[in-house]
């Protein structure tokens, strides 16, 4: 995943969850995708 894609995903997660951005930035790509799956978001 590119840095731009990753940042867009993090933006979306922060907007939907209100969890701090730093939490998502610390996750690996695969963990980020798991978080998206949990929320039922489409990637």
C-alpha positions as a LaTeX table, in Angstrom:
\begin{tabular}{lrrr}
\hline
Residue & $x$ (\AA) & $y$ (\AA) & $z$ (\AA) \\
\hline
Unk1 & 0.00 & 0.00 & 0.00 \\
Unk2 & 1.33 & 3.44 & $-0.83$ \\
Unk3 & 1.83 & 6.17 & 1.76 \\
Unk4 & $-1.00$ & 8.13 & 0.17 \\
Unk5 & $-3.40$ & 5.16 & 0.37 \\
Unk6 & $-2.36$ & 4.51 & 3.95 \\
Unk7 & $-2.98$ & 8.14 & 4.94 \\
Unk8 & $-6.42$ & 8.10 & 3.31 \\
Unk9 & $-7.33$ & 4.95 & 5.24 \\
Unk10 & $-6.11$ & 6.46 & 8.49 \\
Unk11 & $-8.12$ & 9.64 & 7.81 \\
Unk12 & $-11.24$ & 7.53 & 7.29 \\
Unk13 & $-10.64$ & 5.47 & 10.45 \\
Unk14 & $-10.02$ & 8.57 & 12.57 \\
Unk15 & $-13.19$ & 10.22 & 11.23 \\
Unk16 & $-15.33$ & 7.17 & 11.93 \\
Unk17 & $-13.89$ & 6.05 & 15.25 \\
Unk18 & $-12.66$ & 9.27 & 16.91 \\
Unk19 & $-9.59$ & 7.26 & 17.99 \\
Unk20 & $-6.32$ & 9.20 & 17.99 \\
Unk21 & $-4.47$ & 9.26 & 14.68 \\
Unk22 & $-1.24$ & 8.15 & 16.38 \\
Unk23 & $-2.88$ & 4.82 & 17.27 \\
Unk24 & $-3.54$ & 3.98 & 13.62 \\
Unk25 & $-0.18$ & 5.32 & 12.43 \\
Unk26 & 1.54 & 2.82 & 14.74 \\
Unk27 & $-0.24$ & $-0.17$ & 13.18 \\
Unk28 & 1.17 & $-2.31$ & 10.39 \\
Unk29 & $-0.63$ & $-2.33$ & 7.03 \\
Unk30 & $-2.22$ & $-5.69$ & 7.79 \\
Unk31 & $-3.52$ & $-4.50$ & 11.17 \\
Unk32 & $-4.93$ & $-1.36$ & 9.53 \\
Unk33 & $-6.83$ & $-3.55$ & 7.09 \\
Unk34 & $-8.16$ & $-5.62$ & 10.00 \\
Unk35 & $-9.48$ & $-2.45$ & 11.65 \\
Unk36 & $-11.22$ & $-1.51$ & 8.41 \\
Unk37 & $-12.77$ & $-4.98$ & 8.19 \\
Unk38 & $-14.06$ & $-4.67$ & 11.76 \\
Unk39 & $-15.83$ & $-1.44$ & 10.88 \\
Unk40 & $-17.26$ & $-2.91$ & 7.70 \\
Unk41 & $-15.55$ & $-0.30$ & 5.55 \\
Unk42 & $-14.78$ & $-1.04$ & 1.93 \\
Unk43 & $-11.17$ & $-0.77$ & 0.87 \\
\hline
\end{tabular}
